[in-house]
Amino acid sequence: MALPAQKQMKYWGIAAVVIAVVLWALGDVLLPFVLGAAIAYLIDPIADRLEAMGLSRTAATAVITVFAMLLFVVILLVVVPTLIYQMLDLAKVLPEAFKNLRDFVQQQAPSLFDEGSRAQQTIVSIAQTLQSKAIGVLEGVVGSAVSLVNVLILFVIVPVVAVYLLLDWDRMVARIDELLPRDHAPTIRELAARIDKVLASFIRGMGTVCLILGTYYAVALMLVGLNFGLAVGFIAGLVTFIPYLGALIGGVLAIGLALFQFWGDWWSIGMVAGVFAIGQVIEGNFLTPKLVGNSVGLHPVWLLLALSVFGALFGFVGMLIAVPVAAALGVIARFLVEQYLDSRLYQGKAHNDAD
């Protein structure tokens, strides 16, 4: 005999509250395990392809692990030191560039900077706000995420968790399927397949787009001669998952630095702007349609809201689970809309006539 819907909602509600409390209380402890699970989820299709080529699951996991270790060592030795140096130098140069911009504007429109003017007060207020926010962010980062112990723990535990989960991924999925409530198993499988499709399109697809564009911006800007090309490319690629924002932030930053570095050399400044124009053409016409698709089902505004809410509630772990939770809620919302459109409540008399 099936449980009444009211009791089912009660049990599912209790389970959701328990999960939320555990995430809130043990967020820092769960971080390496959530990261490991995310990595295993992302790499699982590669392991499945290697199995289809004739390798066992253990051999496929071993091949992926060795390749990942080699790639990590290369990135750690070649890319990371240069990126860190450029980011630190960029943090030192930006205040000087901002001061030069202020001096230029002051020469062109001195009335804006008259003592006591509304424009001058607004600029001072904005500067003080940005300074206080930057100090708060730096204190939070130094106090939690970038402590040496946490970083070492992440580097040790995350790969181990990812390898073990990747090795047992198919068995875990099969076991979870066996434990589904029998009355609702077909519906849950359908929703899970939809959620997986959305996540695969967004995370794997957009992750690849971010990687390709970030690499392109970094290499192209360094070839043009921009001093902080690698850092700007990294920043632009990192936020490419939000349409147009990656190119906007990276373009404004790169062109501003180009004006600071190449002032008077308009050919070099135009080449920097052209790098981002070409990047937008490549992303809009080739990368996003081919790797992500035209309809992912995960709107950028909805994603930003999820990242903000879960980040505020559960910290960095919340930001990691925000994307799958947002995808799941979006799929469930569309499923409920489908049920409503097929219900008697929506169709009314036409539904009765069809019956």
Coordinates of C-alpha atoms in Angstrom, one line a residue:
M1 CA 0.0 0.0 0.0
A2 CA 1.5 3.4 -1.1
L3 CA 2.0 6.1 1.5
P4 CA -0.4 9.1 1.3
A5 CA 1.0 12.1 -0.5
Q6 CA 0.9 14.1 2.6
K7 CA 3.2 11.7 4.5
Q8 CA 5.5 11.4 1.5
M9 CA 5.9 15.2 1.4
K10 CA 6.6 15.2 5.2
Y11 CA 9.4 12.6 4.8
W12 CA 11.0 14.3 1.8
G13 CA 10.8 17.6 3.7
I14 CA 12.5 16.2 6.7
A15 CA 15.2 14.7 4.5
A16 CA 15.8 18.1 2.8
V17 CA 16.1 19.8 6.2
V18 CA 18.6 17.2 7.5
I19 CA 20.7 17.6 4.3
A20 CA 20.7 21.4 4.7
V21 CA 21.7 21.2 8.4
V22 CA 24.6 18.8 7.6
L23 CA 25.8 21.1 4.8
W24 CA 25.7 24.1 7.1
A25 CA 27.4 22.4 10.0
L26 CA 30.0 20.4 8.1
G27 CA 30.6 22.5 5.0
D28 CA 34.4 22.8 5.4
V29 CA 34.7 19.1 6.2
L30 CA 32.6 18.1 3.1
L31 CA 34.5 20.3 0.7
P32 CA 37.1 17.8 -0.5
F33 CA 34.4 15.1 -0.9
V34 CA 32.1 17.4 -2.9
L35 CA 35.0 18.4 -5.1
G36 CA 36.0 14.7 -5.6
A37 CA 32.5 13.7 -6.4
A38 CA 32.2 16.6 -9.0
I39 CA 35.5 15.5 -10.6
A40 CA 34.3 11.9 -10.8
Y41 CA 31.1 13.0 -12.4
L42 CA 32.9 15.1 -15.0
I43 CA 35.3 12.3 -15.9
D44 CA 32.9 9.4 -15.8
P45 CA 32.0 9.6 -19.6
I46 CA 35.7 9.3 -20.4
A47 CA 35.9 6.2 -18.3
D48 CA 32.8 4.8 -20.0
R49 CA 34.4 5.4 -23.5
L50 CA 37.6 3.6 -22.4
E51 CA 35.5 0.7 -21.2
A52 CA 33.7 0.6 -24.6
M53 CA 37.2 0.4 -26.2
G54 CA 37.9 -2.8 -24.2
L55 CA 39.5 -1.7 -21.0
S56 CA 38.2 -2.7 -17.6
R57 CA 36.9 -0.1 -15.2
T58 CA 40.1 -0.4 -13.1
A59 CA 42.3 0.0 -16.2
A60 CA 40.3 3.0 -17.4
T61 CA 40.5 4.6 -14.0
A62 CA 44.3 4.0 -13.9
V63 CA 44.8 5.5 -17.4
I64 CA 42.8 8.6 -16.5
T65 CA 44.6 9.0 -13.2
V66 CA 48.1 8.8 -14.8
F67 CA 47.1 11.3 -17.5
A68 CA 45.6 13.7 -14.9
M69 CA 48.7 13.5 -12.8
L70 CA 51.0 14.3 -15.7
L71 CA 48.7 17.2 -16.8
F72 CA 48.6 18.5 -13.3
V73 CA 52.4 18.5 -13.0
V74 CA 52.8 20.3 -16.3
I75 CA 50.3 23.0 -15.3
L76 CA 51.9 23.3 -11.8
L77 CA 55.4 23.8 -13.2
V78 CA 54.6 25.9 -16.3
V79 CA 51.4 27.8 -15.9
V80 CA 50.7 28.4 -12.2
P81 CA 53.9 30.3 -11.3
T82 CA 53.5 32.7 -14.3
L83 CA 49.8 33.1 -13.5
I84 CA 50.5 33.9 -9.8
Y85 CA 53.3 36.4 -10.7
Q86 CA 51.0 38.2 -13.2
M87 CA 48.1 38.3 -10.8
L88 CA 50.2 39.9 -8.1
D89 CA 51.8 42.4 -10.6
L90 CA 48.3 43.2 -11.9
A91 CA 47.1 43.9 -8.4
K92 CA 50.0 46.4 -8.1
V93 CA 49.5 48.0 -11.5
L94 CA 45.8 48.6 -11.3
P95 CA 45.9 51.3 -8.7
E96 CA 48.5 53.2 -10.8
A97 CA 46.4 52.8 -13.9
F98 CA 43.3 54.0 -12.1
K99 CA 45.3 57.1 -10.8
N100 CA 46.4 57.8 -14.4
L101 CA 42.8 57.6 -15.6
R102 CA 41.7 59.9 -12.8
D103 CA 44.4 62.4 -13.7
F104 CA 43.4 62.3 -17.4
V105 CA 39.7 62.8 -16.6
Q106 CA 40.6 65.6 -14.2
Q107 CA 42.5 67.4 -17.0
Q108 CA 39.6 67.1 -19.3
A109 CA 36.8 67.9 -16.9
P110 CA 38.3 69.6 -13.8
S111 CA 34.9 70.7 -12.5
L112 CA 34.1 67.0 -11.6
F113 CA 36.8 67.0 -9.0
D114 CA 36.1 70.4 -7.3
E115 CA 36.3 70.0 -3.6
G116 CA 32.9 69.4 -2.2
S117 CA 31.2 68.7 -5.5
R118 CA 28.7 65.9 -5.8
A119 CA 30.8 64.0 -8.4
Q120 CA 33.9 64.2 -6.1
Q121 CA 32.0 63.0 -3.1
T122 CA 30.5 60.1 -5.2
I123 CA 34.0 59.0 -6.4
V124 CA 35.4 59.1 -2.9
S125 CA 32.4 57.1 -1.6
I126 CA 32.8 54.5 -4.3
A127 CA 36.5 54.2 -3.6
Q128 CA 36.0 53.8 0.1
T129 CA 33.3 51.2 -0.5
L130 CA 35.5 49.2 -2.9
Q131 CA 38.4 49.4 -0.5
S132 CA 36.4 48.1 2.5
K133 CA 34.8 45.3 0.4
A134 CA 38.3 44.3 -0.9
I135 CA 39.7 44.2 2.6
G136 CA 36.8 42.0 3.8
V137 CA 37.1 39.6 0.9
L138 CA 40.9 39.3 1.4
E139 CA 40.4 38.6 5.1
G140 CA 37.8 35.9 4.4
V141 CA 40.0 34.3 1.7
V142 CA 43.2 34.4 3.9
G143 CA 41.2 33.1 6.9
S144 CA 39.6 30.2 5.3
A145 CA 40.0 29.1 1.7
V146 CA 43.7 29.7 1.1
S147 CA 45.2 28.5 4.4
L148 CA 48.1 26.2 3.7
V149 CA 46.6 23.3 5.7
N150 CA 43.3 23.4 3.8
V151 CA 45.1 23.5 0.5
L152 CA 47.3 20.6 1.4
I153 CA 44.3 18.6 2.5
L154 CA 42.5 19.4 -0.8
F155 CA 45.4 18.3 -2.9
V156 CA 45.7 15.0 -0.9
I157 CA 42.0 14.1 -0.3
V158 CA 40.3 15.3 -3.5
P159 CA 42.3 13.1 -5.9
V160 CA 41.8 10.0 -3.7
V161 CA 38.1 10.6 -3.4
A162 CA 37.8 11.2 -7.1
V163 CA 39.6 8.1 -8.0
Y164 CA 37.6 5.8 -5.7
L165 CA 34.3 7.4 -6.8
L166 CA 35.2 7.1 -10.4
L167 CA 36.1 3.4 -9.9
D168 CA 32.8 2.6 -8.3
W169 CA 30.6 5.2 -10.1
D170 CA 28.5 2.7 -12.1
R171 CA 28.0 0.4 -9.2
M172 CA 26.9 3.4 -7.0
V173 CA 24.4 4.5 -9.6
A174 CA 23.0 1.0 -9.9
R175 CA 22.7 0.6 -6.2
I176 CA 20.9 4.0 -5.8
D177 CA 18.5 2.9 -8.6
E178 CA 17.7 -0.3 -6.6
L179 CA 16.8 1.8 -3.6
L180 CA 14.3 4.1 -5.3
P181 CA 10.7 3.9 -4.2
R182 CA 9.1 1.4 -6.6
D183 CA 6.0 3.5 -7.2
H184 CA 8.0 6.5 -8.2
A185 CA 11.1 4.9 -9.7
P186 CA 10.1 5.6 -13.4
T187 CA 9.4 9.3 -12.7
I188 CA 12.6 9.7 -10.7
R189 CA 14.7 8.1 -13.4
E190 CA 13.1 10.4 -16.0
L191 CA 13.9 13.5 -13.9
A192 CA 17.4 12.2 -13.1
A193 CA 18.0 11.7 -16.8
R194 CA 16.8 15.3 -17.6
I195 CA 19.0 16.7 -14.8
D196 CA 22.0 14.8 -16.0
K197 CA 21.4 16.1 -19.5
V198 CA 21.2 19.7 -18.3
L199 CA 24.3 19.3 -16.1
A200 CA 26.3 17.6 -18.9
S201 CA 25.4 20.3 -21.4
F202 CA 26.2 23.1 -18.9
I203 CA 29.1 21.9 -16.8
R204 CA 30.9 19.8 -19.4
G205 CA 30.0 22.0 -22.3
M206 CA 30.5 25.4 -20.7
G207 CA 33.5 24.1 -18.9
T208 CA 35.1 23.2 -22.3
V209 CA 34.1 26.6 -23.7
C210 CA 35.6 28.4 -20.7
L211 CA 38.8 26.4 -21.1
I212 CA 39.1 27.0 -24.8
L213 CA 38.3 30.7 -24.7
G214 CA 40.5 31.3 -21.6
T215 CA 43.4 29.6 -23.4
Y216 CA 42.8 31.5 -26.6
Y217 CA 42.6 34.9 -24.8
A218 CA 45.7 34.2 -22.8
V219 CA 47.8 33.0 -25.8
A220 CA 46.5 35.7 -28.1
L221 CA 47.1 38.5 -25.6
M222 CA 50.6 37.3 -24.8
L223 CA 51.4 37.2 -28.6
V224 CA 50.1 40.7 -29.0
G225 CA 52.5 41.7 -26.2
L226 CA 50.2 42.6 -23.4
N227 CA 52.1 42.3 -20.1
F228 CA 49.3 40.5 -18.2
G229 CA 47.9 38.4 -21.0
L230 CA 47.8 35.2 -19.0
A231 CA 46.1 36.7 -16.0
V232 CA 43.5 38.5 -18.2
G233 CA 42.8 35.4 -20.2
F234 CA 42.4 33.4 -17.0
I235 CA 39.9 36.0 -15.6
A236 CA 37.9 36.2 -18.9
G237 CA 37.8 32.4 -19.3
L238 CA 36.7 31.9 -15.7
V239 CA 33.5 34.0 -16.1
T240 CA 32.7 33.0 -19.7
F241 CA 29.8 30.8 -18.4
I242 CA 27.8 34.0 -18.0
P243 CA 27.0 35.1 -21.6
Y244 CA 28.9 38.3 -22.7
L245 CA 30.2 39.0 -19.2
G246 CA 33.5 37.2 -19.7
A247 CA 34.3 39.1 -22.9
L248 CA 33.0 42.3 -21.2
I249 CA 35.2 42.0 -18.1
G250 CA 38.2 40.7 -19.9
G251 CA 37.8 43.2 -22.8
V252 CA 37.5 46.2 -20.5
L253 CA 40.4 45.0 -18.4
A254 CA 42.6 44.2 -21.4
I255 CA 41.9 47.4 -23.3
G256 CA 42.4 49.4 -20.1
L257 CA 45.8 47.8 -19.6
A258 CA 46.6 48.2 -23.3
L259 CA 45.9 51.9 -23.0
F260 CA 48.1 52.1 -20.0
Q261 CA 50.9 50.1 -21.7
F262 CA 50.6 51.1 -25.4
W263 CA 49.3 54.7 -25.1
G264 CA 49.8 56.2 -28.5
D265 CA 50.3 52.9 -30.3
W266 CA 46.8 52.5 -31.6
W267 CA 47.6 49.5 -33.7
S268 CA 48.5 47.4 -30.6
I269 CA 45.4 48.7 -28.7
G270 CA 43.3 47.7 -31.7
M271 CA 44.8 44.3 -31.8
V272 CA 43.9 43.7 -28.2
A273 CA 40.3 44.8 -28.9
G274 CA 40.3 42.5 -31.9
V275 CA 41.3 39.5 -29.9
F276 CA 38.1 39.8 -27.9
A277 CA 36.0 40.6 -30.9
I278 CA 37.2 37.4 -32.6
G279 CA 36.7 35.5 -29.4
Q280 CA 33.0 36.5 -29.3
V281 CA 32.6 35.5 -32.9
I282 CA 34.1 32.1 -32.2
E283 CA 32.1 31.5 -29.0
G284 CA 28.7 32.6 -30.5
N285 CA 29.0 30.8 -33.8
F286 CA 31.0 27.7 -33.1
L287 CA 31.8 26.8 -29.5
T288 CA 28.6 27.4 -27.7
P289 CA 26.3 25.9 -30.4
K290 CA 28.5 22.8 -30.9
L291 CA 29.5 22.1 -27.2
V292 CA 26.5 23.4 -25.2
G293 CA 23.6 23.6 -27.6
N294 CA 21.0 26.2 -28.1
S295 CA 18.9 25.4 -25.1
V296 CA 20.7 24.3 -21.9
G297 CA 17.7 24.9 -19.6
L298 CA 19.8 26.7 -17.0
H299 CA 19.4 30.5 -17.3
P300 CA 22.4 32.6 -16.3
V301 CA 20.3 34.8 -14.0
W302 CA 18.9 31.6 -12.2
L303 CA 22.4 30.3 -12.0
L304 CA 23.8 33.5 -10.4
L305 CA 20.9 33.6 -7.9
A306 CA 21.6 30.0 -6.9
L307 CA 25.4 30.7 -6.6
S308 CA 24.6 33.7 -4.4
V309 CA 22.1 32.1 -2.1
F310 CA 23.9 28.8 -1.6
G311 CA 27.2 30.6 -1.3
A312 CA 25.8 32.8 1.5
L313 CA 24.1 29.9 3.3
F314 CA 26.8 27.1 3.0
G315 CA 30.0 28.9 1.9
F316 CA 32.2 27.5 -0.8
V317 CA 30.6 24.1 -0.6
G318 CA 27.2 25.8 -1.3
M319 CA 28.7 27.3 -4.4
L320 CA 29.8 23.9 -5.6
I321 CA 26.4 22.3 -5.2
A322 CA 24.5 25.4 -6.5
V323 CA 24.8 24.4 -10.1
P324 CA 23.4 20.8 -9.7
V325 CA 20.7 22.1 -7.3
A326 CA 19.7 24.9 -9.7
A327 CA 19.6 22.3 -12.6
A328 CA 17.4 20.0 -10.5
L329 CA 15.0 22.7 -9.4
G330 CA 14.7 23.9 -13.0
V331 CA 14.0 20.4 -14.3
I332 CA 11.4 19.8 -11.5
A333 CA 9.8 23.1 -12.2
R334 CA 9.4 22.3 -15.9
F335 CA 8.1 18.8 -15.0
L336 CA 5.5 20.3 -12.7
V337 CA 4.4 22.8 -15.4
E338 CA 4.0 19.8 -17.8
Q339 CA 1.9 18.0 -15.2
Y340 CA -0.2 21.2 -14.7
L341 CA -0.7 21.7 -18.5
D342 CA -1.9 18.1 -18.7
S343 CA -4.2 18.3 -15.7
R344 CA -7.9 18.9 -15.4
L345 CA -7.2 22.1 -13.5
Y346 CA -5.7 23.7 -16.6
Q347 CA -7.7 22.0 -19.4
G348 CA -11.0 22.1 -17.6
K349 CA -13.9 20.8 -19.7
A350 CA -11.7 19.8 -22.6
H351 CA -9.9 17.4 -20.4
N352 CA -13.2 15.7 -19.4
D353 CA -14.2 15.4 -23.0
A354 CA -10.9 13.8 -23.9
D355 CA -11.4 11.2 -21.2

